[in-house]
Short mmCIF file of C-alpha atoms in Angstrom, two decimals:
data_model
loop_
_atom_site.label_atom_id
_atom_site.label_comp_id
_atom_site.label_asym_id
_atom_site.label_seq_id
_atom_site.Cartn_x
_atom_site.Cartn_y
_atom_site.Cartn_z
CA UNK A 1 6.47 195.30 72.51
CA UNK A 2 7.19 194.51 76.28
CA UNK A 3 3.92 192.47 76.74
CA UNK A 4 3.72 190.67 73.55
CA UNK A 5 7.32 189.42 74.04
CA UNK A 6 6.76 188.55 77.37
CA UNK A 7 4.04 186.57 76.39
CA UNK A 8 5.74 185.17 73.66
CA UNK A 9 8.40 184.25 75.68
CA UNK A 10 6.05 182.63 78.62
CA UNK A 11 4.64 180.76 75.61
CA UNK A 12 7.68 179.74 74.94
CA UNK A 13 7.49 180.97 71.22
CA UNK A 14 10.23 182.32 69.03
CA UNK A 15 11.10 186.35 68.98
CA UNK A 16 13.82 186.74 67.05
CA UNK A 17 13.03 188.20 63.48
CA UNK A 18 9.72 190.27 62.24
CA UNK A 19 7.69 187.25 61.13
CA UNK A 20 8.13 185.86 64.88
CA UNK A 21 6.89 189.79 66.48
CA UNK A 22 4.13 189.38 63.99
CA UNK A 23 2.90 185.72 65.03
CA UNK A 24 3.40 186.92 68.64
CA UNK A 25 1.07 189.77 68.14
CA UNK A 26 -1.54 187.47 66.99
CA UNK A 27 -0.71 184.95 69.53
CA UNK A 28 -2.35 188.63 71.91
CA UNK A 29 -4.97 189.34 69.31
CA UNK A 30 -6.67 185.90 69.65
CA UNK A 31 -6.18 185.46 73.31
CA UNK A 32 -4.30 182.04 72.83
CA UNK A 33 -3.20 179.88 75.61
CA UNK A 34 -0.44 177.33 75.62
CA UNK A 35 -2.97 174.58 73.67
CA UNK A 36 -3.71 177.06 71.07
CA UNK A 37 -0.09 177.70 70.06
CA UNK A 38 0.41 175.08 67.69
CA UNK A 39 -3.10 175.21 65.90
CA UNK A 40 -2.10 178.79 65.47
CA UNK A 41 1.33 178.58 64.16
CA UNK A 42 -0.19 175.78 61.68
CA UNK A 43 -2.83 178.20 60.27
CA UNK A 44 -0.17 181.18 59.87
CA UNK A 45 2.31 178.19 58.16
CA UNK A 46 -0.27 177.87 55.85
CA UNK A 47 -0.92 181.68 54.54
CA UNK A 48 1.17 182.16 51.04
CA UNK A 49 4.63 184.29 51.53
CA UNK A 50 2.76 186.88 50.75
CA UNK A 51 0.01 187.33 52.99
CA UNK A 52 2.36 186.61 55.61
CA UNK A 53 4.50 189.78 54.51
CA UNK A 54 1.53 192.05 54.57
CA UNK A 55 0.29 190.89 58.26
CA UNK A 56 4.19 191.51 59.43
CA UNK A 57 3.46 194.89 57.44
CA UNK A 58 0.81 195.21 59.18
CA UNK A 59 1.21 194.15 62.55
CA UNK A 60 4.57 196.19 62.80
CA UNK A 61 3.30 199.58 61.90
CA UNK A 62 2.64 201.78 64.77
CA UNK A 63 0.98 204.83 63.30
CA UNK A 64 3.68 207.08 64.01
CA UNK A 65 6.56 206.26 61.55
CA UNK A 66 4.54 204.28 59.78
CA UNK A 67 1.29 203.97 58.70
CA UNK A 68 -1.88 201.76 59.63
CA UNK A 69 -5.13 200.51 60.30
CA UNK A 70 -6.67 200.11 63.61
CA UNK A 71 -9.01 197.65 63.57
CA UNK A 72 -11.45 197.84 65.75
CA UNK A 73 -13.44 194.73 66.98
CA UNK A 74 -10.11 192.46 65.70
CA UNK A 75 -9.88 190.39 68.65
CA UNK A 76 -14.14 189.44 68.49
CA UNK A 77 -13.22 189.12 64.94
CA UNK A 78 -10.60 186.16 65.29
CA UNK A 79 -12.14 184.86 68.56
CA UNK A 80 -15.89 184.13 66.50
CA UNK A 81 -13.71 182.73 63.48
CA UNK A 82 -11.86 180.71 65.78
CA UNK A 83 -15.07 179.17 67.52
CA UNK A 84 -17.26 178.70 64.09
CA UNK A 85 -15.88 175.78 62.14
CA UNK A 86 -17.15 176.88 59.24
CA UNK A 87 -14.77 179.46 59.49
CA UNK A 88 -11.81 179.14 61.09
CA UNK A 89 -8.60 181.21 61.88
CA UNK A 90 -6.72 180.78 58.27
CA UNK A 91 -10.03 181.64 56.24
CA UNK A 92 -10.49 184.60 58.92
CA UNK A 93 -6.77 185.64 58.02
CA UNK A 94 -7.55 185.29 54.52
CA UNK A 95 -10.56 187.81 54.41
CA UNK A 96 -8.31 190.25 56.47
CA UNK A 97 -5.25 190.07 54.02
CA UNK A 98 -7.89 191.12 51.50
CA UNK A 99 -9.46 194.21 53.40
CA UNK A 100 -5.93 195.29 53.75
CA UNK A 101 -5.07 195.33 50.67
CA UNK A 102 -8.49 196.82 49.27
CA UNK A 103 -7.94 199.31 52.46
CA UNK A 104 -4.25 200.28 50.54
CA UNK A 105 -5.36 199.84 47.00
CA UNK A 106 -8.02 202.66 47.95
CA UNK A 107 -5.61 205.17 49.49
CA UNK A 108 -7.19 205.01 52.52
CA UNK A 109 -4.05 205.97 54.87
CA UNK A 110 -2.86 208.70 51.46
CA UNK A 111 -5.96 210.66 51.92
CA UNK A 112 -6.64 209.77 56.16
CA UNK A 113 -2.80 210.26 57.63
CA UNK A 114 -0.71 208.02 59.10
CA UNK A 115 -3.55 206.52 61.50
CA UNK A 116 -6.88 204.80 60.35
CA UNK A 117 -9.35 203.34 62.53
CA UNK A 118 -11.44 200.53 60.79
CA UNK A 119 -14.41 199.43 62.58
CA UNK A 120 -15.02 195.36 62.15
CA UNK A 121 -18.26 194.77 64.07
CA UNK A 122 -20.30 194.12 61.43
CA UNK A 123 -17.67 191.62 60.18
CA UNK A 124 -17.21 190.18 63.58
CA UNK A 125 -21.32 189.36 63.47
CA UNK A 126 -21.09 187.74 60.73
CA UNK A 127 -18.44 185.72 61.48
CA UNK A 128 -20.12 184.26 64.35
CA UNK A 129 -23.65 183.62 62.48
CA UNK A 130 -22.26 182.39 58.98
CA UNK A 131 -22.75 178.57 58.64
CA UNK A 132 -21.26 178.42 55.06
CA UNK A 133 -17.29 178.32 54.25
CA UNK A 134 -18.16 179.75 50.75
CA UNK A 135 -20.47 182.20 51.84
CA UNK A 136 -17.94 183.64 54.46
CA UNK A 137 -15.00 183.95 51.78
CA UNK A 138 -17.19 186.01 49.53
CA UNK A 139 -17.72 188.42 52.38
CA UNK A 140 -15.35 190.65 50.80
CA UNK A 141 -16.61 190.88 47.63
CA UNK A 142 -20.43 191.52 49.37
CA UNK A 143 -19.72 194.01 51.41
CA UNK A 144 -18.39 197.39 51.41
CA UNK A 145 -16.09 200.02 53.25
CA UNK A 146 -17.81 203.52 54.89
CA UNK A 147 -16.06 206.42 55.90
CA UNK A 148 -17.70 208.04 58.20
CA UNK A 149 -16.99 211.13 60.46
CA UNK A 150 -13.45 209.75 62.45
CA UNK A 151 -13.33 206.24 60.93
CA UNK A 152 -14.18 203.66 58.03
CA UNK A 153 -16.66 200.81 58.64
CA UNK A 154 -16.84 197.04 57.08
CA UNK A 155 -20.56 196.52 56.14
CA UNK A 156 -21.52 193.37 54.94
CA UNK A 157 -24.73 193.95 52.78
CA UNK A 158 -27.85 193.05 53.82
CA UNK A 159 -28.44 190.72 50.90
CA UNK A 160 -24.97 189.05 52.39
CA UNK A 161 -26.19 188.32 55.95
CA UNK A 162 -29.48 186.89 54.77
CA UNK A 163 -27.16 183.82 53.69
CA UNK A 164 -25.90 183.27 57.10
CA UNK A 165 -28.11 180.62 57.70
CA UNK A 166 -27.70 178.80 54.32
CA UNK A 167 -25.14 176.56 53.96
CA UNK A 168 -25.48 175.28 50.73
CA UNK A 169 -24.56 179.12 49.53
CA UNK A 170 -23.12 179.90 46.12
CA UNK A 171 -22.13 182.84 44.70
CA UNK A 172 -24.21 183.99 41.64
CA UNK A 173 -22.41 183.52 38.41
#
């Protein structure tokens, strides 16, 4: 926690209670500078009560005493939501509050120990290609979780990624 609260601090952002260590470690994960702060805190400002409490959840396990994810590809993650407009950070946050909680509703750290690397690639592509709001929040829904020999992996389906390009996408009743 050394780095992130120095870099909290040279931000000159709060670090006093666990909401303020969580927005610090995403202040790291997206790689914001000074300009970015505010735009950031805005977007976290407006996630419900709840998805906050999961991301301090989640950004405050360490795998040792208590369990997590690892998500791999995170930081490409944010940083294409971040630069698509159709996207942006709080939809981005969003779709990771829900793969969280489909992550725990599965199990996934019950059957896997207290450590579970989840690779985002595939999610991070997406991100960067989709040019439809609507079609990006459905990614959950359209896509599906992997296990494979040491980790899990986010696939959006093919059918999913064919939409990138449409941005007059709607769901199918």
């Amino acid at each position: 926690w050394g780095y992130i609260g120095d870099r909290a601090r040279m931000l000159n952002l709060p670090f006093m209670c666990l909401e303020d260590l969580a927005v610090a470690r995403l202040v790291c994960l997206t790689r914001a500078k000074q300009s970015d702060v505010a735009d950031l805190q805005a977007q976290w400002r407006r996630l419900g009560r709840l998805d906050r409490e999961v991301f301090v959840q989640h950004f405050l396990s360490d795998g040792l005493y208590k369990p997590t994810y690892v998500f791999t590809f995170l930081p490409a993650y944010l940083a294409n939501a971040r630069q698509n407009r159709n996207v942006g950070l709080y939809r981005a946050l969003v779709v990771l509050v829900e793969l969280i909680d489909t992550l725990t509703g599965e199990g996934f750290l019950d059957k896997s120990g207290n450590l579970v690397t989840v690779n985002l690639q595939d999610l991070a592509d997406f991100t960067q290609k989709v040019e439809s709001s609507s079609a990006f929040m459905a990614v959950h829904v359209h896509s599906s979780i992997v296990a494979r020999r040491s980790y899990l992996e986010f696939i959006v389906s093919a059918k999913h990624k064919q939409y990138t390009a449409n941005q007059n996408w709607s769901d199918d009743p």
